[in-house]
CSV table of C-alpha atoms and ligand atoms in Angstrom, one decimal:
chain,number,residue,atom,x,y,z
A,1,MET,CA,-53.8,21.3,-68.6
A,2,SER,CA,-52.7,17.9,-67.8
A,3,THR,CA,-49.4,17.2,-66.1
A,4,ALA,CA,-48.0,15.8,-69.4
A,5,ASP,CA,-49.1,19.1,-71.2
A,6,ASP,CA,-47.4,21.2,-68.3
A,7,ILE,CA,-44.1,19.3,-68.6
A,8,ALA,CA,-44.3,19.8,-72.4
A,9,LYS,CA,-44.8,23.5,-71.8
A,10,ALA,CA,-42.1,23.7,-69.2
A,11,ALA,CA,-39.7,21.8,-71.4
A,12,GLU,CA,-40.3,24.2,-74.2
A,13,LEU,CA,-39.7,27.3,-72.2
A,14,LEU,CA,-36.6,25.6,-70.7
A,15,ALA,CA,-35.1,24.5,-74.2
A,16,ALA,CA,-35.7,28.1,-75.5
A,17,ALA,CA,-33.4,29.5,-72.6
A,18,THR,CA,-29.8,30.3,-72.8
A,19,ARG,CA,-29.1,31.5,-69.2
A,20,PRO,CA,-31.4,29.2,-67.0
A,21,VAL,CA,-31.2,29.3,-63.2
A,22,GLY,CA,-32.5,26.9,-60.6
A,23,PHE,CA,-33.8,28.0,-57.3
A,24,THR,CA,-34.5,25.2,-54.6
A,25,GLY,CA,-35.8,24.7,-51.2
A,26,ALA,CA,-36.2,22.0,-48.8
A,27,GLY,CA,-38.8,20.2,-51.0
A,28,VAL,CA,-36.2,19.1,-53.4
A,29,SER,CA,-34.4,17.0,-50.6
A,30,ALA,CA,-37.8,15.6,-49.2
A,31,GLU,CA,-37.5,12.5,-51.3
A,32,SER,CA,-34.0,11.9,-50.0
A,33,GLY,CA,-35.7,11.6,-46.5
A,34,ILE,CA,-34.8,15.1,-45.3
A,35,PRO,CA,-37.6,16.6,-43.3
A,36,THR,CA,-38.9,19.9,-44.8
A,37,PHE,CA,-39.5,22.9,-42.5
A,38,ARG,CA,-43.2,23.8,-43.0
A,39,GLY,CA,-46.1,21.5,-43.9
A,40,ALA,CA,-46.9,18.0,-42.4
A,41,GLY,CA,-44.0,16.4,-40.4
A,42,GLY,CA,-42.0,19.7,-40.9
A,43,LEU,CA,-39.3,20.7,-38.6
A,44,TRP,CA,-41.2,23.8,-37.4
A,45,GLU,CA,-43.8,21.5,-36.0
A,46,GLN,CA,-41.2,19.8,-33.7
A,47,PHE,CA,-39.1,22.8,-32.8
A,48,ARG,CA,-39.8,26.5,-32.7
A,49,ILE,CA,-37.5,28.8,-34.9
A,50,GLU,CA,-36.9,31.0,-31.9
A,51,ASP,CA,-35.5,28.0,-29.7
A,52,VAL,CA,-33.1,26.6,-32.4
A,53,ALA,CA,-32.5,28.8,-35.5
A,54,THR,CA,-31.6,32.3,-34.2
A,55,PRO,CA,-28.5,33.7,-32.8
A,56,GLU,CA,-30.4,34.5,-29.4
A,57,ALA,CA,-31.3,30.9,-29.2
A,58,PHE,CA,-27.6,29.9,-29.5
A,59,GLU,CA,-26.6,32.6,-26.9
A,60,ARG,CA,-29.3,31.2,-24.6
A,61,ASN,CA,-29.0,27.5,-24.9
A,62,PRO,CA,-26.3,26.3,-27.3
A,63,ARG,CA,-26.8,22.7,-26.2
A,64,MET,CA,-30.4,22.8,-27.5
A,65,VAL,CA,-29.4,24.3,-30.9
A,66,TRP,CA,-26.6,21.7,-31.3
A,67,GLU,CA,-29.2,18.9,-30.5
A,68,PHE,CA,-31.3,20.3,-33.4
A,69,TYR,CA,-28.3,20.6,-35.8
A,70,ASN,CA,-26.8,17.1,-34.8
A,71,LEU,CA,-30.1,15.5,-35.5
A,72,ARG,CA,-30.2,17.2,-38.9
A,73,ARG,CA,-26.6,16.6,-39.7
A,74,ARG,CA,-27.1,12.6,-39.1
A,75,ALA,CA,-30.1,12.8,-41.3
A,76,VAL,CA,-28.1,14.6,-44.1
A,77,PHE,CA,-24.9,12.3,-43.9
A,78,GLN,CA,-27.2,9.1,-44.1
A,79,ALA,CA,-29.2,10.6,-47.0
A,80,GLN,CA,-28.5,10.1,-50.8
A,81,PRO,CA,-29.3,12.6,-53.4
A,82,ASN,CA,-32.4,11.9,-55.4
A,83,ALA,CA,-33.5,12.2,-58.9
A,84,ALA,CA,-34.3,15.9,-58.7
A,85,HIS,CA,-30.7,16.7,-57.5
A,86,THR,CA,-29.4,14.6,-60.4
A,87,ALA,CA,-31.7,16.4,-62.9
A,88,PHE,CA,-30.2,19.8,-61.7
A,89,ALA,CA,-26.7,18.5,-62.1
A,90,ARG,CA,-27.5,17.4,-65.7
A,91,LEU,CA,-28.7,21.0,-66.5
A,92,GLU,CA,-25.2,22.0,-65.8
A,93,GLU,CA,-24.1,19.7,-68.6
A,94,ILE,CA,-26.8,20.8,-71.1
A,95,PHE,CA,-26.6,24.6,-70.4
A,96,PRO,CA,-23.0,26.1,-70.0
A,97,ALA,CA,-24.4,29.1,-68.3
A,98,PHE,CA,-26.8,27.3,-65.8
A,99,VAL,CA,-26.3,28.3,-62.1
A,100,LEU,CA,-28.1,26.8,-59.1
A,101,ILE,CA,-29.2,28.9,-56.1
A,102,THR,CA,-30.2,27.0,-53.3
A,103,GLN,CA,-31.7,27.7,-49.8
A,104,ASN,CA,-30.8,24.2,-48.7
A,105,VAL,CA,-28.0,23.5,-46.3
A,106,ASP,CA,-27.7,19.7,-46.9
A,107,ARG,CA,-25.2,19.9,-49.9
A,108,LEU,CA,-27.1,17.1,-51.6
A,109,HIS,CA,-26.9,19.2,-54.8
A,110,GLN,CA,-23.0,19.0,-54.6
A,111,ARG,CA,-23.2,15.4,-53.7
A,112,ALA,CA,-25.3,14.8,-57.0
A,113,GLY,CA,-22.6,16.6,-59.0
A,114,SER,CA,-23.9,20.2,-59.1
A,115,ARG,CA,-20.8,22.4,-59.2
A,116,ARG,CA,-22.1,26.0,-59.9
A,117,VAL,CA,-23.9,26.2,-56.6
A,118,ILE,CA,-24.9,29.4,-54.7
A,119,GLU,CA,-25.8,28.5,-51.1
A,120,LEU,CA,-27.8,31.3,-49.5
A,121,HIS,CA,-28.2,30.0,-46.2
A,122,GLY,CA,-24.9,28.3,-45.4
A,123,ASN,CA,-24.5,24.5,-44.8
A,124,LEU,CA,-24.7,21.9,-42.1
A,125,CYS,CA,-21.4,20.2,-43.1
A,126,GLU,CA,-19.1,22.9,-41.9
A,127,THR,CA,-18.6,24.4,-38.4
A,128,ARG,CA,-17.4,28.0,-37.5
A,129,CYS,CA,-15.7,29.0,-34.5
A,130,THR,CA,-17.5,31.7,-32.5
A,131,ASN,CA,-14.2,32.8,-31.1
A,132,CYS,CA,-11.6,32.7,-33.8
A,133,GLY,CA,-13.8,32.4,-36.9
A,134,ARG,CA,-12.1,29.2,-38.1
A,135,VAL,CA,-14.2,27.1,-40.5
A,136,ASP,CA,-13.9,23.3,-40.8
A,137,ASP,CA,-15.6,20.7,-43.0
A,138,LYS,CA,-17.0,18.2,-40.4
A,139,SER,CA,-19.1,16.3,-43.1
A,140,GLY,CA,-20.0,12.8,-41.5
A,141,VAL,CA,-18.4,13.7,-38.1
A,142,GLU,CA,-20.4,13.1,-35.1
A,143,LEU,CA,-20.1,16.3,-33.0
A,144,GLY,CA,-20.6,16.4,-29.2
A,145,ASP,CA,-23.4,18.7,-27.7
A,146,LEU,CA,-21.1,21.6,-27.3
A,147,PRO,CA,-18.2,21.1,-29.8
A,148,ARG,CA,-15.1,23.0,-29.3
A,149,CYS,CA,-12.6,24.7,-31.9
A,150,GLU,CA,-9.4,22.5,-32.3
A,151,ALA,CA,-7.4,25.8,-32.6
A,152,CYS,CA,-8.5,28.0,-29.9
A,153,GLY,CA,-11.0,25.9,-27.8
A,154,GLY,CA,-14.0,28.4,-28.6
A,155,LEU,CA,-17.4,27.2,-29.0
A,156,LEU,CA,-18.3,26.1,-32.7
A,157,ARG,CA,-21.5,26.9,-34.3
A,158,PRO,CA,-23.1,25.4,-37.5
A,159,ALA,CA,-22.1,27.4,-40.5
A,160,VAL,CA,-25.7,28.3,-41.5
A,161,VAL,CA,-27.6,31.4,-41.5
A,162,TRP,CA,-29.9,31.8,-38.7
A,163,PHE,CA,-33.2,33.9,-38.8
A,164,GLY,CA,-32.2,37.5,-38.2
A,165,GLU,CA,-28.7,37.0,-39.5
A,166,PRO,CA,-27.7,38.6,-42.9
A,167,LEU,CA,-26.9,36.4,-45.8
A,168,PRO,CA,-23.3,35.8,-46.8
A,169,PRO,CA,-22.7,39.0,-48.9
A,170,GLY,CA,-20.9,37.2,-51.6
A,171,ALA,CA,-23.6,34.7,-52.1
A,172,TRP,CA,-26.4,37.2,-52.1
A,173,ALA,CA,-24.7,39.3,-54.7
A,174,GLN,CA,-24.1,36.4,-56.9
A,175,ALA,CA,-27.8,35.2,-56.5
A,176,GLU,CA,-29.1,38.7,-57.3
A,177,GLU,CA,-26.8,38.7,-60.5
A,178,ALA,CA,-27.8,35.3,-61.4
A,179,ALA,CA,-31.6,36.1,-61.0
A,180,ASN,CA,-31.3,39.4,-62.9
A,181,ARG,CA,-29.6,37.9,-65.9
A,182,ALA,CA,-31.7,34.7,-66.1
A,183,ASP,CA,-34.1,34.2,-69.0
A,184,CYS,CA,-35.7,31.2,-67.2
A,185,MET,CA,-35.9,30.4,-63.5
A,186,ILE,CA,-36.9,26.7,-62.3
A,187,VAL,CA,-38.3,27.0,-58.8
A,188,VAL,CA,-38.4,23.8,-57.1
A,189,GLY,CA,-39.5,22.7,-53.6
A,190,THR,CA,-39.8,26.0,-51.8
A,191,SER,CA,-42.7,27.4,-49.8
A,192,ALA,CA,-41.1,31.0,-50.8
A,193,GLN,CA,-41.8,32.4,-47.5
A,194,VAL,CA,-38.2,33.2,-46.3
A,195,TYR,CA,-36.7,36.6,-47.3
A,196,PRO,CA,-34.7,37.9,-49.0
A,197,ALA,CA,-34.4,34.5,-50.8
A,198,ALA,CA,-37.9,34.3,-51.9
A,199,GLY,CA,-37.6,37.7,-53.5
A,200,LEU,CA,-35.3,36.4,-56.2
A,201,VAL,CA,-38.3,34.9,-58.0
A,202,ALA,CA,-40.0,38.3,-58.6
A,203,MET,CA,-36.6,39.7,-59.4
A,204,ALA,CA,-35.9,37.1,-62.2
A,205,LYS,CA,-39.6,37.7,-63.4
A,206,ARG,CA,-39.1,41.5,-63.4
A,207,HIS,CA,-36.1,41.1,-65.8
A,208,GLY,CA,-38.0,38.8,-68.2
A,209,ALA,CA,-37.3,35.3,-67.0
A,210,ALA,CA,-39.9,32.5,-67.6
A,211,ILE,CA,-40.8,31.1,-64.3
A,212,LEU,CA,-41.2,27.3,-64.0
A,213,GLU,CA,-42.4,26.1,-60.6
A,214,ILE,CA,-42.4,22.5,-59.4
A,215,ASN,CA,-44.2,21.9,-55.8
A,216,LEU,CA,-46.8,19.7,-54.3
A,217,GLU,CA,-49.0,22.7,-53.7
A,218,PRO,CA,-49.5,26.4,-54.7
A,219,THR,CA,-47.2,28.9,-53.2
A,220,PRO,CA,-47.0,32.7,-53.0
A,221,VAL,CA,-44.9,32.7,-56.2
A,222,THR,CA,-47.4,30.4,-58.2
A,223,PRO,CA,-49.1,33.6,-59.6
A,224,LEU,CA,-45.8,34.5,-61.0
A,225,ALA,CA,-45.2,31.2,-62.7
A,226,ASP,CA,-45.6,30.8,-66.5
A,227,VAL,CA,-46.2,27.0,-65.6
A,228,SER,CA,-46.7,25.4,-62.4
A,229,ILE,CA,-46.6,21.7,-62.1
A,230,PHE,CA,-47.9,20.0,-59.0
A,231,GLY,CA,-46.1,17.0,-58.1
A,232,ARG,CA,-43.1,15.3,-56.8
A,233,ALA,CA,-39.7,17.0,-57.6
A,234,ALA,CA,-37.9,13.7,-58.1
A,235,GLU,CA,-40.6,12.7,-60.7
A,236,ILE,CA,-41.4,15.9,-62.4
A,237,LEU,CA,-38.0,17.6,-62.8
A,238,PRO,CA,-36.2,14.7,-64.6
A,239,ALA,CA,-39.2,14.6,-67.0
A,240,VAL,CA,-38.9,18.2,-67.8
A,241,VAL,CA,-35.1,17.9,-68.3
A,242,ASP,CA,-35.4,14.9,-70.4
A,243,ARG,CA,-37.9,16.6,-72.7
A,244,ALA,CA,-36.0,19.8,-72.9
A,245,GLU,CA,-32.8,17.8,-73.8
A,246,TRP,CA,-34.7,15.9,-76.5
A,247,MET,CA,-35.9,19.2,-77.9
A,248,LEU,CA,-32.4,20.8,-78.0
A,249,GLN,CA,-31.0,17.6,-79.6
A,250,SER,CA,-33.7,17.8,-82.3
A,251,GLY,CA,-32.8,21.3,-82.9
A,252,ARG,CA,-35.8,23.0,-81.3
A,253,GLY,CA,-34.1,25.2,-78.9
A,254,SER,CA,-30.9,27.3,-78.3
A,255,ARG,CA,-28.5,26.9,-75.4
A,256,VAL,CA,-25.6,29.2,-76.5
A,257,PRO,CA,-25.8,32.3,-74.3
B,301,LIG,C1,-32.5,38.5,-42.7
B,301,LIG,C2,-30.7,27.9,-42.6
B,301,LIG,C3,-31.8,40.6,-42.1
B,301,LIG,C4,-30.9,27.5,-41.1
B,301,LIG,C5,-32.6,29.2,-43.0
B,301,LIG,C6,-38.6,39.3,-38.1
B,301,LIG,C7,-37.3,39.3,-37.4
B,301,LIG,C8,-36.1,38.9,-38.2
B,301,LIG,C9,-36.1,38.7,-39.5
B,301,LIG,C10,-37.3,38.7,-40.1
B,301,LIG,C11,-38.6,38.9,-39.3
B,301,LIG,N1,-39.8,38.7,-40.2
B,301,LIG,C12,-39.2,38.4,-41.4
B,301,LIG,C13,-37.8,38.3,-41.3
B,301,LIG,C14,-36.9,37.9,-42.4
B,301,LIG,C15,-36.6,36.4,-42.1
B,301,LIG,C16,-37.8,35.8,-42.8
B,301,LIG,O1,-37.9,35.6,-44.0
B,301,LIG,N2,-38.5,35.0,-41.9
B,301,LIG,C17,-39.7,34.3,-42.5
B,301,LIG,C18,-39.9,33.1,-41.6
B,301,LIG,C19,-40.9,35.1,-42.5
B,301,LIG,N3,-35.2,36.2,-42.8
B,301,LIG,C20,-34.1,36.2,-42.2
B,301,LIG,O2,-34.2,36.4,-41.0
B,301,LIG,C21,-33.0,36.3,-43.1
B,301,LIG,N4,-32.0,37.3,-42.7
B,301,LIG,O3,-33.4,38.8,-43.1
B,301,LIG,O4,-31.4,39.3,-42.3
B,301,LIG,C22,-30.4,41.4,-41.8
B,301,LIG,C23,-29.9,42.1,-42.8
B,301,LIG,C24,-28.7,42.8,-42.6
B,301,LIG,C25,-28.1,42.6,-41.1
B,301,LIG,C26,-28.8,41.8,-40.1
B,301,LIG,C27,-30.0,41.2,-40.5
B,301,LIG,C28,-32.2,34.9,-43.0
B,301,LIG,C29,-33.2,33.8,-43.3
B,301,LIG,C30,-32.4,32.3,-43.4
B,301,LIG,C31,-32.7,31.6,-42.3
B,301,LIG,N5,-32.2,30.3,-42.4
B,301,LIG,N6,-32.0,28.1,-43.1
B,301,LIG,C32,-31.4,26.0,-41.1
B,301,LIG,O5,-31.7,25.5,-42.1
B,301,LIG,O6,-31.5,25.4,-40.0
B,301,LIG,S1,-34.1,29.3,-43.8
B,301,LIG,C33,-34.7,27.8,-43.9
B,301,LIG,O7,-36.0,28.2,-44.6
B,301,LIG,C34,-34.1,26.9,-44.9
B,301,LIG,O8,-33.0,27.4,-45.5
B,301,LIG,C35,-35.1,26.6,-45.9
B,301,LIG,O9,-34.7,26.3,-47.2
B,301,LIG,C36,-35.8,27.9,-46.0
B,301,LIG,C37,-37.0,28.2,-46.7
B,301,LIG,O10,-37.8,27.0,-46.6
B,301,LIG,P1,-38.1,26.2,-47.8
B,301,LIG,O11,-36.8,25.7,-48.4
B,301,LIG,O12,-39.0,26.9,-48.6
B,301,LIG,O13,-38.8,24.9,-47.1
B,301,LIG,P2,-40.3,24.7,-46.6
B,301,LIG,O14,-40.4,23.6,-45.6
B,301,LIG,O15,-40.7,26.0,-46.1
B,301,LIG,O16,-41.0,24.4,-47.9
B,301,LIG,C38,-40.9,23.1,-48.5
B,301,LIG,C39,-41.6,23.3,-49.8
B,301,LIG,O17,-41.4,22.1,-50.6
B,301,LIG,C40,-43.1,23.3,-49.7
B,301,LIG,O18,-43.6,24.3,-50.5
B,301,LIG,C41,-43.6,21.9,-50.0
B,301,LIG,O19,-44.9,22.0,-50.6
B,301,LIG,C42,-42.5,21.5,-51.1
B,301,LIG,N7,-42.3,20.0,-51.2
B,301,LIG,C43,-42.4,19.2,-50.1
B,301,LIG,N8,-42.1,17.9,-50.7
B,301,LIG,C44,-41.8,18.2,-52.0
B,301,LIG,C45,-42.2,19.5,-52.4
B,301,LIG,N9,-42.1,19.9,-53.6
B,301,LIG,C46,-41.7,19.0,-54.6
B,301,LIG,N10,-41.5,17.8,-54.4
B,301,LIG,C47,-41.6,17.2,-53.2
B,301,LIG,N11,-41.4,15.9,-52.8
B,302,LIG,ZN1,-11.3,29.0,-32.6
């Protein structure tokens, strides 16, 4: 099938849905200039997970961990949401029941206007005190190499979920509930290798959801997809949303849950 045919098929499945859910990974922010983790130029080519993204790494060398996160914070604060983020925000307008589950920590979905966002892995904007637990939004703030809590002087950490740490219970429960009730899941820009997040696709599929995937290349969830479109998220997703919206406006779909 041509990409145009795939876009038409994806739009048809989306327009037929009443409870669609989005599921995104780092690839949705790639066209905003935010490096992904895996693949060419990915973060894990320059850094080792064990050195910068685990509680043990922070315990062992908090300065190195903060160097990694300060670098990513700067990139995120200078970045702008792209057309894929905007397309997801539009889905909230089109589908009252739409919910977005993201593994991303850059909050570009929220900056693009998405409000119903479930952050599975925390975010880079906030810090959390390792001593008193205080959480502060430090968006745009240049933090030193060992930032301290204003309240108690304790060492701050990024408010992200590191490997080996449990996901925020509330977020995980919300994500499971959304995946179980979805009748369509749009999976964009994830290598589907990190668990338990990646398991949400099979969960949605098991409960009868149509699976639409947009990625540059096949992933472990491609076999689960009703349609997989290989291309750039900022180009493909807006085209799918445009066509689905046109179908709904011309009365060829139903969006009331
Ligand atoms: C947990 C926040 C248990 C931090 C992240 C051994 C020991 C311990 C744990 C494990 C283990 N083995 C397995 C595990 C589980 C582990 C895991 O899954 N490991 C993987 C590596 C195998 N998971 C965990 O540790 C999780 N916790 O299991 O806890 C527990 C339970 C109870 C009590 C105690 C413990 C926690 C995982 C969360 C880790 N934190 N992020 C940070 O960001 O610094 S994960 C990190 O990876 C990001 O969140 C990222 O989003 C996520 C997944 O990566 P992707 O988003 O998919 O990004 P990636 O670069 O991989 O892929 C990009 C894709 O986009 C590609 O497919 C590419 O083709 C595509 N793309 C690129 N450009 C475009 C595009 N597509 C379209 N358009 C484009 N333009
Ligand atoms: Zn504190």
